[in-house]
PDB file of C-alpha atoms in Angstrom:
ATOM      1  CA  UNK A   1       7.380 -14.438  -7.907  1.00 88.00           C
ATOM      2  CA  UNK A   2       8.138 -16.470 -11.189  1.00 86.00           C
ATOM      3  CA  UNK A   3      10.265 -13.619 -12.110  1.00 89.00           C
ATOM      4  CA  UNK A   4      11.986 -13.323  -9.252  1.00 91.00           C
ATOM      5  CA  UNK A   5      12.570 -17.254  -9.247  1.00 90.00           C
ATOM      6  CA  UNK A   6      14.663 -17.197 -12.736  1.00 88.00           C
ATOM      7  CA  UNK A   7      16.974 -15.138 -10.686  1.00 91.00           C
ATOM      8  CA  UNK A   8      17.351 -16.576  -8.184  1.00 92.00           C
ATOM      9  CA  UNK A   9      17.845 -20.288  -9.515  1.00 90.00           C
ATOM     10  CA  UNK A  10      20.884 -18.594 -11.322  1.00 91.00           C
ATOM     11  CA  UNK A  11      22.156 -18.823  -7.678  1.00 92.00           C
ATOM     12  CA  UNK A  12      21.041 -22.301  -6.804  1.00 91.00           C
ATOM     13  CA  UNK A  13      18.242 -20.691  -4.702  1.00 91.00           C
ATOM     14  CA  UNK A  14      15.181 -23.147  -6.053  1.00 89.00           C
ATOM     15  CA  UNK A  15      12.341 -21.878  -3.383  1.00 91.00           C
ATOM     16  CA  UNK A  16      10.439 -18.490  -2.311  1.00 93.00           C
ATOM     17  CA  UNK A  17       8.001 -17.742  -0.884  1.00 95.00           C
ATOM     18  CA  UNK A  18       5.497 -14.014  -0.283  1.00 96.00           C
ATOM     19  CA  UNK A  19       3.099 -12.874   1.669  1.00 96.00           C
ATOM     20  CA  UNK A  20       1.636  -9.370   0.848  1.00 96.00           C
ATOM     21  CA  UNK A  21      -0.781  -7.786   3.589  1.00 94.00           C
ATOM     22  CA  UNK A  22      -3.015  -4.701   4.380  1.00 92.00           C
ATOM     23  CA  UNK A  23      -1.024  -3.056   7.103  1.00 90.00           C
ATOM     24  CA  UNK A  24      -3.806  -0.790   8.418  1.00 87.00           C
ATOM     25  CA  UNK A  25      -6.508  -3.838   8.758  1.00 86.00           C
ATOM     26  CA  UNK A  26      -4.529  -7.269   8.975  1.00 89.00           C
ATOM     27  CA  UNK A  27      -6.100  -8.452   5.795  1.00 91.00           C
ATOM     28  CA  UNK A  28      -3.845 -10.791   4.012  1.00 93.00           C
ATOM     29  CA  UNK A  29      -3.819  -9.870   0.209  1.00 94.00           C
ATOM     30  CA  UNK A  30      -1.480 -12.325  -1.200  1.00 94.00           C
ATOM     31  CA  UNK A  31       0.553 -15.878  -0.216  1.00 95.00           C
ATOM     32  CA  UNK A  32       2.700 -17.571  -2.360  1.00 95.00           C
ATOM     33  CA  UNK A  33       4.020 -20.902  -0.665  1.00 94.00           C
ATOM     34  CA  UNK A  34       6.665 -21.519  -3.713  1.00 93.00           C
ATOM     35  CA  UNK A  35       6.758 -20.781  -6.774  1.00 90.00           C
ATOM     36  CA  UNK A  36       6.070 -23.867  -8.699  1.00 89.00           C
ATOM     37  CA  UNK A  37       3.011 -26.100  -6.819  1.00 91.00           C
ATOM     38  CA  UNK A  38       4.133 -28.822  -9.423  1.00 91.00           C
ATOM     39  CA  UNK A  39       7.621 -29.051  -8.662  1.00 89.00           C
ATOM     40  CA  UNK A  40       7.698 -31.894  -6.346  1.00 91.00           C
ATOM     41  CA  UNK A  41      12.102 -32.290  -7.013  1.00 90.00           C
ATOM     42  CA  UNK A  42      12.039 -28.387  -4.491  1.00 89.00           C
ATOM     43  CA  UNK A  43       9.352 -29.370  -2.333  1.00 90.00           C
ATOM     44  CA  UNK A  44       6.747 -27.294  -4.636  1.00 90.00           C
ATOM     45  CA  UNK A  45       3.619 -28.199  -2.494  1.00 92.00           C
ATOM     46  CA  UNK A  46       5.367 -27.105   0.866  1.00 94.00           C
ATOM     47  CA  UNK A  47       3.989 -23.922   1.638  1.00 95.00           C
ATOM     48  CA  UNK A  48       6.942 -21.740   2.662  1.00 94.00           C
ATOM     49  CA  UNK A  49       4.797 -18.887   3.598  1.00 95.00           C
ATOM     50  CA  UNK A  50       3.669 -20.912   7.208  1.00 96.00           C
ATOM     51  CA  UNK A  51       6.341 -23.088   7.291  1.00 96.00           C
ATOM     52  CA  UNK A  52       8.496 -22.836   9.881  1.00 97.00           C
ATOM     53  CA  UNK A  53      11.573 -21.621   9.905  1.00 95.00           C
ATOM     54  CA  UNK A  54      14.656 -19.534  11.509  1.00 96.00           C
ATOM     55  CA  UNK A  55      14.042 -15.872  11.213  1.00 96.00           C
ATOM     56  CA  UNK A  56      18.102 -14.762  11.068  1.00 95.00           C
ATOM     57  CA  UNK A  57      18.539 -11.233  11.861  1.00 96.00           C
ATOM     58  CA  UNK A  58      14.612 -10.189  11.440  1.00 98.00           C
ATOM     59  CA  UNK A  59      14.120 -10.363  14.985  1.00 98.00           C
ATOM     60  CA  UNK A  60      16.671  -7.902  16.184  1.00 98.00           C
ATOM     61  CA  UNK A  61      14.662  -4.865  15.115  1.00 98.00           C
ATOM     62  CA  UNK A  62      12.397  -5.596  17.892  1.00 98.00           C
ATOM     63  CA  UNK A  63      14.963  -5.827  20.514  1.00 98.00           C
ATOM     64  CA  UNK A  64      15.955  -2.191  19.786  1.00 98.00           C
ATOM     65  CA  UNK A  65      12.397  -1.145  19.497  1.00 98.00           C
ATOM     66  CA  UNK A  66      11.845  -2.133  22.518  1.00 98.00           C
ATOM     67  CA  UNK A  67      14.743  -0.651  24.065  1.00 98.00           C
ATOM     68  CA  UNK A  68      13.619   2.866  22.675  1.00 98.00           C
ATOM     69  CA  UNK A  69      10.150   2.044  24.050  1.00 97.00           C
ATOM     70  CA  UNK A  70      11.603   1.422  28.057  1.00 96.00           C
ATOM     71  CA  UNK A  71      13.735   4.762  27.108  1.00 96.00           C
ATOM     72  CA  UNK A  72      17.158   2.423  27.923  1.00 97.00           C
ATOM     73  CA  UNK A  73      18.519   3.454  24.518  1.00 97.00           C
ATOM     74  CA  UNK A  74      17.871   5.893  21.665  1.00 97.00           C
ATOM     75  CA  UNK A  75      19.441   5.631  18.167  1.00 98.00           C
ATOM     76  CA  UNK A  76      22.304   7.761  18.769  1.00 97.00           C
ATOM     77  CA  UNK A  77      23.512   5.960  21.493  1.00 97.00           C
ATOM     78  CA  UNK A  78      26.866   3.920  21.801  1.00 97.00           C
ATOM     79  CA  UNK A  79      26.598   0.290  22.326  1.00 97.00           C
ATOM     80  CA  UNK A  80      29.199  -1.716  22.663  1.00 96.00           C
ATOM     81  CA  UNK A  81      30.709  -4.413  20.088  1.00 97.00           C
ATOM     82  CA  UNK A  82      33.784  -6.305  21.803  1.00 96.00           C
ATOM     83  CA  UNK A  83      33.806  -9.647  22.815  1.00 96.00           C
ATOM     84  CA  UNK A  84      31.577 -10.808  25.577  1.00 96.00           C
ATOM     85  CA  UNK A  85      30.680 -13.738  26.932  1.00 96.00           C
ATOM     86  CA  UNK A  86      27.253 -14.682  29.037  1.00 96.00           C
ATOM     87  CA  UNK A  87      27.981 -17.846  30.731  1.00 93.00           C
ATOM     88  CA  UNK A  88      29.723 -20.165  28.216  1.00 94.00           C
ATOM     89  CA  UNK A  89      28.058 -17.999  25.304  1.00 95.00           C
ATOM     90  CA  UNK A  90      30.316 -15.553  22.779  1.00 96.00           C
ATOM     91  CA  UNK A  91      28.266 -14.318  20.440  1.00 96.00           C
ATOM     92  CA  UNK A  92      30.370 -13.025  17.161  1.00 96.00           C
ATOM     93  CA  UNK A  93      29.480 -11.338  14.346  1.00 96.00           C
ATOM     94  CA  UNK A  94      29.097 -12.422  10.939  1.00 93.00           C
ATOM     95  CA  UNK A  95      31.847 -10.764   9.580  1.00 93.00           C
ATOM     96  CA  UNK A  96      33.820 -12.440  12.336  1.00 93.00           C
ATOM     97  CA  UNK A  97      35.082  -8.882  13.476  1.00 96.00           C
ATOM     98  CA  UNK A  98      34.513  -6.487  16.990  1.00 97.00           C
ATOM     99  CA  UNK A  99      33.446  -2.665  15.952  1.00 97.00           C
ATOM    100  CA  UNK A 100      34.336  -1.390  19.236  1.00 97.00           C
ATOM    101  CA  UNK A 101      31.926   1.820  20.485  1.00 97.00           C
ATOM    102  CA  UNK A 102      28.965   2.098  17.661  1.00 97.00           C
ATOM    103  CA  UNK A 103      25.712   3.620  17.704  1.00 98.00           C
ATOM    104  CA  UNK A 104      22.246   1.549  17.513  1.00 98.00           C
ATOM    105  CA  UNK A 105      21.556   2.869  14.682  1.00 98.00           C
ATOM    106  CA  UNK A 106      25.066   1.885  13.063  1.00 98.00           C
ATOM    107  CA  UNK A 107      24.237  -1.793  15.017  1.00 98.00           C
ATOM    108  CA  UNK A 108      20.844  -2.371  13.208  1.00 98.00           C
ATOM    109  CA  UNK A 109      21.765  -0.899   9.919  1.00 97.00           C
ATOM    110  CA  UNK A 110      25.088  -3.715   9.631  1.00 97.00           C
ATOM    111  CA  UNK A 111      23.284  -6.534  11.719  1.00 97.00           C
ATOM    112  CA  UNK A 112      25.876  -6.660  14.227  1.00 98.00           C
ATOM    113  CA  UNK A 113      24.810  -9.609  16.296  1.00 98.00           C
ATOM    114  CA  UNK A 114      26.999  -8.534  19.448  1.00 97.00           C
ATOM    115  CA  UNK A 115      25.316  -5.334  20.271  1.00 98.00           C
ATOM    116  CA  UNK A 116      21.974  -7.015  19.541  1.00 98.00           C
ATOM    117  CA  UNK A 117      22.439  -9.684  22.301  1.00 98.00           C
ATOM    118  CA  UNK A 118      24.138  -7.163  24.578  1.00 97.00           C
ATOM    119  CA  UNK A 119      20.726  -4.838  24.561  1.00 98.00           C
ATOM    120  CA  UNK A 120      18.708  -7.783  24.987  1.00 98.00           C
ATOM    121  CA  UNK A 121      20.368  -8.662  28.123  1.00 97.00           C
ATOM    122  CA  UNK A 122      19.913  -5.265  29.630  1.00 97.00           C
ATOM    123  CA  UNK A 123      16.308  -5.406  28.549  1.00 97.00           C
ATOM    124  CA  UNK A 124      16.021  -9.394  30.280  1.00 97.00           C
ATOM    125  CA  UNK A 125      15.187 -12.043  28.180  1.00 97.00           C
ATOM    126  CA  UNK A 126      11.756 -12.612  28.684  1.00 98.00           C
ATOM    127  CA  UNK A 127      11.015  -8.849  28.695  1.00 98.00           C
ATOM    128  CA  UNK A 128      11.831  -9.502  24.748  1.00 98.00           C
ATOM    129  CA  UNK A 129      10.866 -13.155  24.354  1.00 98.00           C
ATOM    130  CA  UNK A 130       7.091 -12.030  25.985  1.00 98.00           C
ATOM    131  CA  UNK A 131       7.062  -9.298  23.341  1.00 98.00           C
ATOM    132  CA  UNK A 132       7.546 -11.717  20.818  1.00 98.00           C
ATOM    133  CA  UNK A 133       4.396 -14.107  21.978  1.00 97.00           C
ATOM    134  CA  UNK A 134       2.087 -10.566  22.244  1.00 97.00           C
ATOM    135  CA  UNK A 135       2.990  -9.795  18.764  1.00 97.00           C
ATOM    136  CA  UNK A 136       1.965 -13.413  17.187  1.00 96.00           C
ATOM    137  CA  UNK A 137       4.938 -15.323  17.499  1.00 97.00           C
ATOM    138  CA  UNK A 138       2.987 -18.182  18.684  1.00 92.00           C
ATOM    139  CA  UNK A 139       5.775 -21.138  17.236  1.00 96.00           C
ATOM    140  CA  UNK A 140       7.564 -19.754  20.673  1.00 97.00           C
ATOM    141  CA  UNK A 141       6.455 -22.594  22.016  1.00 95.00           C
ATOM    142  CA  UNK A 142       9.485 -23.617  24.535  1.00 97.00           C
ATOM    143  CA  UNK A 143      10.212 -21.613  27.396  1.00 96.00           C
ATOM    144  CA  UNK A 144      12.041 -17.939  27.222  1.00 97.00           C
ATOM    145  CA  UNK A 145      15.964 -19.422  28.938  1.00 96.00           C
ATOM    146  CA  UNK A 146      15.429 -22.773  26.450  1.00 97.00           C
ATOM    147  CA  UNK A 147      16.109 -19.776  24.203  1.00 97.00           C
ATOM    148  CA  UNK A 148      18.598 -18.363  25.715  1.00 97.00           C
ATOM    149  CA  UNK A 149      19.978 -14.555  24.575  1.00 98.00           C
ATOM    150  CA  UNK A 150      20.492 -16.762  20.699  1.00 97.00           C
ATOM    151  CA  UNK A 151      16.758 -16.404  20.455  1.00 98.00           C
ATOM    152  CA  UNK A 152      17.138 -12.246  18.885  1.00 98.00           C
ATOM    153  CA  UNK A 153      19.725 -13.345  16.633  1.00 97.00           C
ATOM    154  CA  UNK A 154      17.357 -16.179  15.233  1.00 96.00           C
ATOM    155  CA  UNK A 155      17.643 -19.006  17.367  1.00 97.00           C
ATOM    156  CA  UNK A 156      13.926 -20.283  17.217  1.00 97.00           C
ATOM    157  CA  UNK A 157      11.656 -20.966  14.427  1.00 97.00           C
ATOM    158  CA  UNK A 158       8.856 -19.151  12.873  1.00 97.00           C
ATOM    159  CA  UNK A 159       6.629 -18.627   9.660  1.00 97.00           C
ATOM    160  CA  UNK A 160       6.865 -15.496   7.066  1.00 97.00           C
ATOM    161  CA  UNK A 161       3.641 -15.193   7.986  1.00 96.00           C
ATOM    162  CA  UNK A 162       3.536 -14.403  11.237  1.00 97.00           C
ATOM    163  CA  UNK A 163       7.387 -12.283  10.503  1.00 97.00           C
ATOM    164  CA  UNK A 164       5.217 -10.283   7.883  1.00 96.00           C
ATOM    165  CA  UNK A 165       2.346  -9.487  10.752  1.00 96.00           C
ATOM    166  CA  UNK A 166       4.962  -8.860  12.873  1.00 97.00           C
ATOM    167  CA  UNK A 167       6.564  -6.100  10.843  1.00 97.00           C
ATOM    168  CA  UNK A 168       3.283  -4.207  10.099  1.00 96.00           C
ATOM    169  CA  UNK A 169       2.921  -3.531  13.383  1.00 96.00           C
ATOM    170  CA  UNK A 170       5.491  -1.226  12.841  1.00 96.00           C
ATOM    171  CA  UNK A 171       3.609   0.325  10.422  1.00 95.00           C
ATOM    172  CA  UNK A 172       0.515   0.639  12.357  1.00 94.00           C
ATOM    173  CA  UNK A 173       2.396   2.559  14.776  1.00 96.00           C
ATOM    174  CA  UNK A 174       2.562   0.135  17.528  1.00 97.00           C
ATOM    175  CA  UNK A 175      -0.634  -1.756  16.983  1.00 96.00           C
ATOM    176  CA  UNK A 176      -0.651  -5.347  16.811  1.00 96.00           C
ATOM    177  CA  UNK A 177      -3.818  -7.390  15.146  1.00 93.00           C
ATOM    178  CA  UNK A 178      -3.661 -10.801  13.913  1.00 92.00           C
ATOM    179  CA  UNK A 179      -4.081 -12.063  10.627  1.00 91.00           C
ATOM    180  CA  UNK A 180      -7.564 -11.858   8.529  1.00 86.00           C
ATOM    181  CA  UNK A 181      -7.200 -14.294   6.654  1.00 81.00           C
ATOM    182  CA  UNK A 182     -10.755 -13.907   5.080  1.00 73.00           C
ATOM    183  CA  UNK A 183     -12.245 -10.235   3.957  1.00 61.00           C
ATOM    184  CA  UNK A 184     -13.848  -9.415   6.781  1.00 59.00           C
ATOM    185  CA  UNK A 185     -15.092  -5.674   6.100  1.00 60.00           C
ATOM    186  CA  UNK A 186     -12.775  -4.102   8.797  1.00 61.00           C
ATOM    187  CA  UNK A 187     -10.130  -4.259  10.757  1.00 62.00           C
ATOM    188  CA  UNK A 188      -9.470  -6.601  13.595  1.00 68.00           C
ATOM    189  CA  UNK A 189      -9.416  -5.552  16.952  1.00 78.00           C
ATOM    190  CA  UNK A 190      -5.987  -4.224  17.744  1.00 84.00           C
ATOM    191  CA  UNK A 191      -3.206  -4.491  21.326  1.00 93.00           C
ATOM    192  CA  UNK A 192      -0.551  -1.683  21.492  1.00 96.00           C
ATOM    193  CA  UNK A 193       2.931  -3.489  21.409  1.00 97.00           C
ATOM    194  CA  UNK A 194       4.554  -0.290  20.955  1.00 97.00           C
ATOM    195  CA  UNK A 195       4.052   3.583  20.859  1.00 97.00           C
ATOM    196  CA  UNK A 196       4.121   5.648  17.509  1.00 97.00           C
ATOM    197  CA  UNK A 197       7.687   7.377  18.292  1.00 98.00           C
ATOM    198  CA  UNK A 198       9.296   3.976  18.894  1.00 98.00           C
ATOM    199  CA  UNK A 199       8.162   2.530  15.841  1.00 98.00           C
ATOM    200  CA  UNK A 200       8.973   6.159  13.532  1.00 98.00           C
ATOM    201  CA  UNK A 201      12.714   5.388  15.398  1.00 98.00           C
ATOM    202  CA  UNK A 202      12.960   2.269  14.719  1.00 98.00           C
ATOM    203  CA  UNK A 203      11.318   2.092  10.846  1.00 97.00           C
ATOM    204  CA  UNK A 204      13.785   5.186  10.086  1.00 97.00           C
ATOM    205  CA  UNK A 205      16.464   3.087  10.757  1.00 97.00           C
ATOM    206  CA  UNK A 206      15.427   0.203   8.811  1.00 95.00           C
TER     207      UNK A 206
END
C-alpha cells in the first residue's frame, strides 16, 4: 500500500485504501484505512476502507448479473446505447458519445452507463436495489425511487468493505455471507444471491 501510494501521489492522489478477504469463508485478512495513520494534512486516521462513499461504475456488474440470472439477457445480446430519457432523466456516457446496437458484454467491458440504466429498467428498480440490500449493502438506507435508475451507475454511497464482500460473492458462485471480521474457524452461514452460471458469465466478462 506504501508502494502503491508513491505512485499515486505523483498524480495528486494522497489516499487509499484495501481490504483483502477469504472468498470461500468471509474472513477478512487485511484492511488498510490509508496509508499513513499519522498524516493528519490527508485525513490519515479516516478509515477509507468503511467509509462511505460513491461506488462509480462497481455496481453495474450486478445489474447484468442479474439480468442473466431472470434469463432477460445473455452476454451476446444487443442492448441498446442511444439517447433515452426516463422522465426528465438522460443518462450519457462518460465519453459523452451513443454506441448505437452493442452487446452486454461490449456494455460492461467499456462501462457504458446508458445500456446499464436501460437493463435496470427492464429488470425494475427495486428488483436491483433489493439485490443490493441481500448482498450487504446495508448504507442503502433511503428508499429504492429516492434512488432513482442513477443508483447502478453510483448514485448512493457505500464502504470498500462491503463493495469487496459484495464482489466475492461472485466468486463463491452466488453465495453471499457477511463479513468475519474475527477468525472464527469456518465459514459463515451463506444466502444464494445468484446461481453458479450467472456468476461464471458475468466474472468472464469482468
Amino acid at each position: 500500500a506504501k508502494r502503491h501510494h508513491d505512485f499515486l501521489a505523483a498524480k495528486e492522489i494522497q489516499n487509499l485504501s484495501v481490504v483483502v478477504m477469504d472468498n470461500r469463508s468471509g474472513e477478512l485478512l487485511v484492511m488498510v484505512g490509508s496509508p499513513d495513520f499519522h498524516d493528519e494534512h490527508h485525513d490519515g486516521q479516516v478509515n477509507g476502507a468503511t467509509s462511505l462513499r460513491s461506488p462509480g461504475s462497481a455496481l453495474k456488474p450486478f445489474a447484468y448479473a442479474l439480468g442473466f440470472e431472470d434469463g432477460l439477457i445473455v452476454p451476446p445480446s444487443r442492448v441498446e446505447d442511444i439517447p433515452v430519457n426516463y422522465a426528465g432523466y438522460s443518462p450519457e456516457n462518460y465519453d459523452e458519445q451513443y454506441h448505437g446496437l452493442v452487446s452486454v458484454r461490449e456494455a460492461l467491458i467499456n462501462s457504458y452507463n446508458v445500456p446499464a440504466v436501460n437493463v435496470t429498467a427492464r429488470l425494475g428498480l427495486r428488483k436491483f436495489y433489493d439485490l443490493l440490500k441481500r448482498g450487504g449493502l446495508s448504507s442503502l438506507d433511503k428508499r429504492y425511487y429516492e434512488y432513482g435508475l442513477p443508483l447502478v451507475l453510483g448514485a448512493c454511497e457505500v464502504s470498500l468493505l462491503d463493495l469487496a464482500n459484495l464482489y466475492a460473492t461472485l466468486s463463491r458462485g452466488g453465495l453471499y455471507r457477511p463479513v468475519s471480521m474475527l477468525t472464527t474457524g469456518g465459514a459463515q452461514p451463506s444466502s444464494r444471491l445468484f446461481s453458479y452460471e450467472t456468476c461464471f458469465l458475468t466474472s468472464s466478462i469482468l
